[in-house]
CSV table of C-alpha atoms in Angstrom, one decimal:
chain,number,residue,atom,x,y,z
A,1,MET,CA,29.2,-44.8,-48.9
A,2,GLY,CA,31.1,-43.9,-45.7
A,3,SER,CA,30.2,-40.4,-45.8
A,4,LEU,CA,26.5,-41.6,-45.0
A,5,THR,CA,27.5,-43.8,-42.7
A,6,THR,CA,29.2,-41.0,-41.0
A,7,GLY,CA,26.0,-38.7,-41.3
A,8,LEU,CA,24.0,-41.5,-39.9
A,9,ARG,CA,26.2,-41.9,-37.3
A,10,ARG,CA,26.3,-37.4,-36.6
A,11,ASP,CA,22.6,-37.6,-37.1
A,12,GLY,CA,22.3,-40.4,-34.5
A,13,ARG,CA,24.7,-38.6,-32.1
A,14,SER,CA,22.8,-35.1,-32.6
A,15,SER,CA,18.7,-36.8,-32.7
A,16,GLY,CA,20.2,-38.8,-29.1
A,17,ARG,CA,21.1,-35.7,-27.5
A,18,HIS,CA,18.2,-34.0,-28.8
A,19,SER,CA,16.1,-37.1,-27.3
A,20,SER,CA,18.3,-36.7,-24.0
A,21,GLY,CA,18.0,-33.3,-23.8
A,22,ARG,CA,14.3,-33.6,-23.9
A,23,ARG,CA,14.0,-36.4,-21.6
A,24,SER,CA,16.1,-34.0,-19.0
A,25,ARG,CA,13.7,-31.2,-19.6
A,26,ILE,CA,10.6,-32.9,-19.3
A,27,PRO,CA,10.5,-34.0,-15.4
A,28,LEU,CA,11.5,-30.1,-14.0
A,29,PRO,CA,8.7,-28.9,-13.9
A,30,GLY,CA,6.9,-32.0,-12.1
A,31,PHE,CA,10.2,-31.7,-10.4
A,32,ALA,CA,10.3,-28.3,-9.2
A,33,GLY,CA,6.4,-28.7,-8.0
A,34,ARG,CA,7.6,-31.1,-5.8
A,35,MET,CA,10.3,-29.6,-4.2
A,36,MET,CA,7.5,-26.4,-3.9
A,37,ALA,CA,4.7,-29.0,-2.1
A,38,PRO,CA,5.9,-28.4,1.3
A,39,GLY,CA,5.9,-24.3,1.1
A,40,LEU,CA,2.9,-24.3,-1.5
A,41,LEU,CA,1.2,-26.5,1.2
A,42,VAL,CA,2.2,-24.7,4.9
A,43,LEU,CA,1.5,-20.9,2.6
A,44,ALA,CA,-2.2,-22.5,1.9
A,45,GLY,CA,-2.5,-23.4,5.4
A,46,VAL,CA,-1.7,-20.0,7.1
A,47,SER,CA,-4.4,-18.6,4.5
A,48,LEU,CA,-7.1,-20.3,2.8
A,49,LEU,CA,-8.0,-21.4,6.2
A,50,PRO,CA,-8.1,-18.1,8.5
A,51,PHE,CA,-10.2,-17.0,5.1
A,52,ALA,CA,-12.9,-20.2,4.8
A,53,ALA,CA,-12.8,-19.6,9.1
A,54,VAL,CA,-13.6,-15.8,8.0
A,55,VAL,CA,-15.9,-16.5,5.8
A,56,ILE,CA,-18.4,-19.6,7.4
A,57,MET,CA,-18.1,-16.8,11.0
A,58,SER,CA,-19.9,-13.8,8.3
A,59,PHE,CA,-22.8,-15.9,7.6
A,60,SER,CA,-22.4,-17.2,11.4
A,61,ARG,CA,-23.5,-14.9,14.8
A,62,VAL,CA,-20.4,-15.3,17.2
A,63,HIS,CA,-20.7,-16.5,20.8
A,64,LEU,CA,-17.8,-16.4,23.8
A,65,LEU,CA,-19.4,-17.2,26.9
A,66,GLY,CA,-18.5,-20.8,27.7
A,67,GLY,CA,-16.5,-21.5,24.5
A,68,LEU,CA,-16.3,-20.4,20.7
A,69,SER,CA,-19.7,-21.8,19.0
A,70,LEU,CA,-21.1,-20.8,16.4
A,71,GLU,CA,-24.8,-19.9,15.3
A,72,GLY,CA,-26.0,-19.2,11.5
A,73,ALA,CA,-27.6,-16.1,10.4
A,74,GLY,CA,-28.2,-16.6,6.9
A,75,ALA,CA,-27.5,-12.9,5.3
A,76,ASP,CA,-28.1,-11.4,8.5
A,77,ASN,CA,-24.9,-9.9,8.8
A,78,TRP,CA,-24.5,-8.5,5.0
A,79,THR,CA,-27.7,-7.1,5.6
A,80,ARG,CA,-26.5,-5.1,7.7
A,81,LEU,CA,-23.4,-4.2,6.4
A,82,PHE,CA,-25.5,-2.8,3.5
A,83,THR,CA,-28.0,-0.5,5.7
A,84,ASP,CA,-25.6,0.7,8.8
A,85,PRO,CA,-25.5,4.1,8.7
A,86,ASP,CA,-22.0,4.2,10.7
A,87,MET,CA,-20.3,2.4,8.3
A,88,ALA,CA,-21.3,4.0,6.0
A,89,TRP,CA,-19.7,6.9,7.0
A,90,ALA,CA,-16.6,4.6,8.1
A,91,TRP,CA,-16.0,4.3,4.4
A,92,ALA,CA,-16.4,8.1,3.1
A,93,ARG,CA,-14.0,8.7,5.8
A,94,THR,CA,-12.0,6.5,4.4
A,95,ALA,CA,-12.0,7.1,1.0
A,96,GLY,CA,-11.2,10.7,1.8
A,97,TYR,CA,-8.8,9.5,4.4
A,98,PHE,CA,-7.8,7.9,0.9
A,99,LEU,CA,-7.3,10.6,-1.1
A,100,LEU,CA,-5.5,12.9,0.4
A,101,THR,CA,-3.0,10.9,2.4
A,102,VAL,CA,-3.0,9.0,-1.3
A,103,GLY,CA,-2.1,11.8,-3.5
A,104,GLY,CA,-0.1,13.9,-1.1
A,105,GLU,CA,2.4,11.9,-0.9
A,106,MET,CA,2.3,11.7,-4.6
A,107,VAL,CA,2.6,14.8,-5.1
A,108,LEU,CA,5.8,16.2,-2.5
A,109,GLY,CA,7.1,12.9,-3.4
A,110,THR,CA,7.3,13.6,-6.7
A,111,LEU,CA,8.6,17.5,-6.3
A,112,LEU,CA,11.2,16.3,-3.8
A,113,ALA,CA,12.5,13.5,-6.1
A,114,ILE,CA,13.0,16.3,-8.7
A,115,CYS,CA,14.7,18.2,-6.3
A,116,LEU,CA,16.9,16.0,-5.1
A,117,TRP,CA,18.2,14.8,-8.9
A,118,ARG,CA,18.9,18.3,-9.6
A,119,LEU,CA,20.6,18.7,-6.3
A,120,ARG,CA,24.7,18.3,-7.7
A,121,HIS,CA,26.0,18.2,-4.5
A,122,GLY,CA,24.9,16.4,-1.0
A,123,ARG,CA,22.3,14.5,-2.8
A,124,ASN,CA,23.5,11.2,-0.6
A,125,ALA,CA,23.0,13.2,3.0
A,126,ALA,CA,19.7,14.9,2.3
A,127,LEU,CA,18.4,11.3,0.9
A,128,SER,CA,19.3,10.0,4.1
A,129,LEU,CA,17.3,13.1,6.6
A,130,LEU,CA,15.1,12.8,3.9
A,131,LEU,CA,14.7,9.0,4.5
A,132,LEU,CA,14.8,8.8,8.2
A,133,PRO,CA,10.6,9.4,9.1
A,134,MET,CA,9.9,5.5,6.5
A,135,PHE,CA,12.4,4.0,8.9
A,136,VAL,CA,9.7,4.9,12.2
A,137,ALA,CA,7.1,2.6,13.0
A,138,PRO,CA,3.9,3.4,12.4
A,139,VAL,CA,2.8,3.0,16.6
A,140,ILE,CA,5.3,5.5,17.3
A,141,VAL,CA,4.5,8.0,14.5
A,142,GLY,CA,1.0,7.8,16.4
A,143,LEU,CA,2.3,8.1,19.6
A,144,LEU,CA,4.7,11.3,19.0
A,145,GLY,CA,2.5,12.9,16.8
A,146,ARG,CA,0.0,12.6,20.3
A,147,PHE,CA,2.7,14.1,21.7
A,148,LEU,CA,3.0,17.6,19.6
A,149,THR,CA,-0.2,17.8,19.1
A,150,ASP,CA,-1.0,18.4,22.5
A,151,SER,CA,-2.7,21.0,23.5
A,152,THR,CA,-0.5,21.5,27.0
A,153,PHE,CA,3.1,21.2,26.2
A,154,GLY,CA,2.4,19.6,22.2
A,155,LEU,CA,5.1,22.4,20.4
A,156,TYR,CA,3.1,22.6,17.4
A,157,SER,CA,0.2,23.4,19.4
A,158,TRP,CA,2.5,25.8,21.0
A,159,LEU,CA,4.4,27.1,17.6
A,160,LEU,CA,0.4,27.8,16.3
A,161,GLY,CA,-0.7,29.3,19.6
A,162,GLN,CA,2.2,31.8,18.5
A,163,ALA,CA,0.6,31.8,15.4
A,164,GLY,CA,-2.6,33.2,16.8
A,165,TYR,CA,-4.6,29.9,16.6
A,166,HIS,CA,-5.2,28.0,20.8
A,167,GLY,CA,-7.2,25.4,19.7
A,168,ASP,CA,-7.0,22.0,20.3
A,169,LEU,CA,-5.6,20.5,17.4
A,170,MET,CA,-7.2,16.9,18.7
A,171,GLY,CA,-10.1,17.2,19.6
A,172,ASP,CA,-11.4,19.5,16.9
A,173,LYS,CA,-13.1,17.4,14.4
A,174,THR,CA,-11.4,18.5,11.1
A,175,THR,CA,-7.8,19.6,13.0
A,176,ALA,CA,-8.0,16.4,14.2
A,177,PHE,CA,-8.5,14.6,11.3
A,178,LEU,CA,-6.0,17.3,8.9
A,179,SER,CA,-3.6,16.2,11.4
A,180,VAL,CA,-3.8,12.6,11.3
A,181,THR,CA,-3.7,13.0,7.5
A,182,LEU,CA,-0.1,14.7,7.4
A,183,MET,CA,1.2,12.0,10.0
A,184,ASP,CA,0.7,9.7,7.3
A,185,ILE,CA,2.1,11.7,4.5
A,186,TRP,CA,5.3,12.8,6.9
A,187,GLU,CA,6.1,8.7,7.2
A,188,TRP,CA,5.4,7.8,3.9
A,189,THR,CA,6.4,10.2,1.5
A,190,PRO,CA,9.5,9.5,1.8
A,191,LEU,CA,8.9,6.3,0.3
A,192,VAL,CA,7.3,7.8,-2.9
A,193,THR,CA,10.4,10.1,-3.9
A,194,LEU,CA,13.3,7.5,-3.7
A,195,ILE,CA,11.2,5.5,-6.1
A,196,ALA,CA,10.5,8.3,-8.2
A,197,LEU,CA,14.0,9.3,-7.4
A,198,ALA,CA,15.2,5.9,-9.0
A,199,GLY,CA,13.0,6.7,-12.4
A,200,LEU,CA,14.6,9.9,-12.8
A,201,THR,CA,18.1,8.6,-12.5
A,202,SER,CA,17.2,6.4,-15.5
A,203,VAL,CA,16.1,9.3,-17.7
A,204,PRO,CA,18.2,9.5,-20.9
A,205,SER,CA,20.8,12.7,-20.0
A,206,SER,CA,21.1,12.2,-23.6
A,207,VAL,CA,17.7,13.1,-24.2
A,208,LEU,CA,17.2,15.8,-21.8
A,209,GLU,CA,20.8,17.9,-23.4
A,210,ALA,CA,18.6,17.4,-27.2
A,211,ALA,CA,15.6,19.3,-24.6
A,212,SER,CA,18.0,21.8,-23.8
A,213,LEU,CA,19.7,22.2,-27.0
A,214,ASP,CA,16.3,23.0,-28.5
A,215,GLY,CA,15.8,26.4,-26.1
A,216,ALA,CA,12.7,23.5,-24.0
A,217,GLY,CA,12.9,25.1,-20.3
A,218,MET,CA,13.0,23.1,-17.1
A,219,PRO,CA,8.5,23.4,-17.2
A,220,ARG,CA,8.8,21.6,-20.9
A,221,THR,CA,11.2,19.6,-19.9
A,222,LEU,CA,9.6,17.7,-16.5
A,223,ARG,CA,6.1,18.0,-18.5
A,224,HIS,CA,7.6,16.2,-21.7
A,225,ILE,CA,10.2,14.4,-21.1
A,226,VAL,CA,10.5,13.7,-17.5
A,227,LEU,CA,6.9,13.2,-16.4
A,228,PRO,CA,5.9,11.0,-19.3
A,229,ALA,CA,9.3,8.9,-18.7
A,230,ILE,CA,9.0,8.3,-15.1
A,231,ALA,CA,5.3,7.5,-14.9
A,232,PRO,CA,6.0,4.1,-14.7
A,233,VAL,CA,7.6,4.5,-12.0
A,234,LEU,CA,5.5,6.6,-9.8
A,235,LEU,CA,1.9,3.9,-10.8
A,236,VAL,CA,4.7,1.7,-8.9
A,237,ALA,CA,4.1,3.5,-6.0
A,238,LEU,CA,0.3,4.6,-6.9
A,239,LEU,CA,-0.2,0.8,-6.4
A,240,ILE,CA,1.8,1.1,-2.4
A,241,ARG,CA,0.5,3.2,-1.5
A,242,SER,CA,-3.0,2.8,-2.0
A,243,MET,CA,-3.2,-0.6,-1.1
A,244,ASP,CA,-1.1,0.3,2.2
A,245,ALA,CA,-3.7,3.7,3.1
A,246,LEU,CA,-7.0,1.6,2.0
A,247,ARG,CA,-6.6,-0.3,4.9
A,248,TYR,CA,-4.3,2.4,7.6
A,249,PHE,CA,-4.9,2.1,10.9
A,250,ASP,CA,-2.0,2.6,13.5
A,251,ILE,CA,-1.3,6.1,13.5
A,252,ILE,CA,-5.2,6.7,13.6
A,253,TRP,CA,-5.6,4.5,17.2
A,254,ASN,CA,-3.0,5.9,18.5
A,255,THR,CA,-3.9,9.3,18.3
A,256,THR,CA,-7.0,9.8,17.9
A,257,GLY,CA,-8.9,6.4,18.5
A,258,GLY,CA,-11.4,7.2,15.8
A,259,GLY,CA,-12.2,10.1,18.4
A,260,PRO,CA,-13.8,12.9,18.2
A,261,ALA,CA,-16.8,11.8,17.6
A,262,ASP,CA,-15.7,9.7,14.8
A,263,ALA,CA,-14.1,11.6,13.2
A,264,THR,CA,-11.4,9.8,12.3
A,265,LYS,CA,-13.2,6.4,12.3
A,266,THR,CA,-11.9,4.5,9.6
A,267,ALA,CA,-13.2,1.5,8.0
A,268,SER,CA,-10.7,0.0,9.9
A,269,VAL,CA,-10.4,1.3,12.9
A,270,ARG,CA,-14.8,0.0,12.5
A,271,LEU,CA,-13.2,-2.9,12.5
A,272,TYR,CA,-11.3,-2.8,15.2
A,273,GLU,CA,-13.5,-1.6,17.0
A,274,THR,CA,-16.5,-4.1,16.3
A,275,ALA,CA,-13.8,-6.9,17.3
A,276,PHE,CA,-12.6,-6.2,19.8
A,277,ARG,CA,-14.5,-4.0,21.3
A,278,PHE,CA,-17.9,-5.5,20.6
A,279,PHE,CA,-16.6,-8.9,20.6
A,280,ASP,CA,-19.4,-9.2,17.2
A,281,PHE,CA,-16.6,-11.0,14.9
A,282,GLY,CA,-19.5,-11.9,12.6
A,283,TYR,CA,-20.5,-8.8,12.0
A,284,ALA,CA,-16.2,-7.7,11.9
A,285,ALA,CA,-15.8,-10.3,9.1
A,286,VAL,CA,-17.7,-8.7,6.9
A,287,THR,CA,-16.4,-5.7,6.7
A,288,GLY,CA,-12.7,-7.6,6.7
A,289,LEU,CA,-13.9,-9.6,3.7
A,290,LEU,CA,-14.9,-6.1,2.5
A,291,MET,CA,-11.8,-4.2,2.9
A,292,LEU,CA,-10.6,-7.1,1.3
A,293,ALA,CA,-12.6,-6.6,-2.0
A,294,VAL,CA,-12.3,-2.8,-2.0
A,295,THR,CA,-8.1,-3.6,-2.2
A,296,THR,CA,-8.0,-5.8,-4.2
A,297,VAL,CA,-10.1,-3.8,-6.7
A,298,VAL,CA,-7.7,-1.7,-6.2
A,299,ALA,CA,-4.3,-4.0,-6.6
A,300,ARG,CA,-6.0,-5.7,-9.8
A,301,TYR,CA,-6.8,-1.8,-11.2
A,302,PHE,CA,-3.5,-0.5,-10.9
A,303,VAL,CA,-1.2,-4.1,-11.9
A,304,ARG,CA,-3.7,-3.8,-15.7
A,305,LEU,CA,-2.6,-0.2,-16.1
A,306,LEU,CA,1.3,-1.3,-14.9
A,307,ASP,CA,0.9,-4.6,-17.3
A,308,ARG,CA,-0.3,-1.8,-20.3
A,309,LYS,CA,3.1,-0.2,-19.7
A,310,GLY,CA,4.3,-3.7,-19.8
A,311,LEU,CA,5.8,-4.0,-16.9
A,312,ALA,CA,3.3,-6.5,-14.9
A,313,ARG,CA,5.6,-9.0,-16.1
């Protein structure tokens, strides 16, 4: 009887601890929500309200004379977006700029990361020098590129002149587009290199040693072991650079301003001109919403790929 009473007491104490534990855990989500509420309200105020204003502007004509006023325009701005040939060409240039910059950065960044990974001495010094362009502001990169490609006193123009090319880099459509593309690749390839190098350091050395003992050369090792192992990490780098390249503005605006003859006028440059040069804020709002939609779709696509790899958690 005493043992039964003791057991009941123990069960009572254990159940009491259990129930008190549950009681202490139940209010936590509500408490955490109340603590986060001020920050969430501020975040909603600085993001949702401007977004709602842009949506309203996309269906309006914005007048600035005599104060800000909105005039309903229905779907005129959206209809104009899909019938504007200049905007279609701007998006075509954006697609070309996206493919060249992101593709070049991924290839060069991966190759440089492999070279640094194989480097036995001086890796930290080489990596420090390689990362320097990434810490330069894009505005400074644009101004520096404009100075170096100047047809009168630019270093790159002089070097190309010694090689037999005497044209103006920023005065020709093709060379101007390639120039701003190479400036972007120069600045952001180190980011891809850093991310890829982080993935390479996690490749198991035992697997590499086994491949070496089996007689697999470096090309086969890279193709069948190293690259599949760092593919998820490269996907993260691709996601980061894709979201940035779709809306890139600084280098293009500071070097060519969208010229010559609109050769480098991407969607972001077209948006800036529409809003702050022609003051057509309704049409600019539509362009901005389209850029947001495209960026979101691209980001969601890569996030799904990451989720398949188990890295989206």
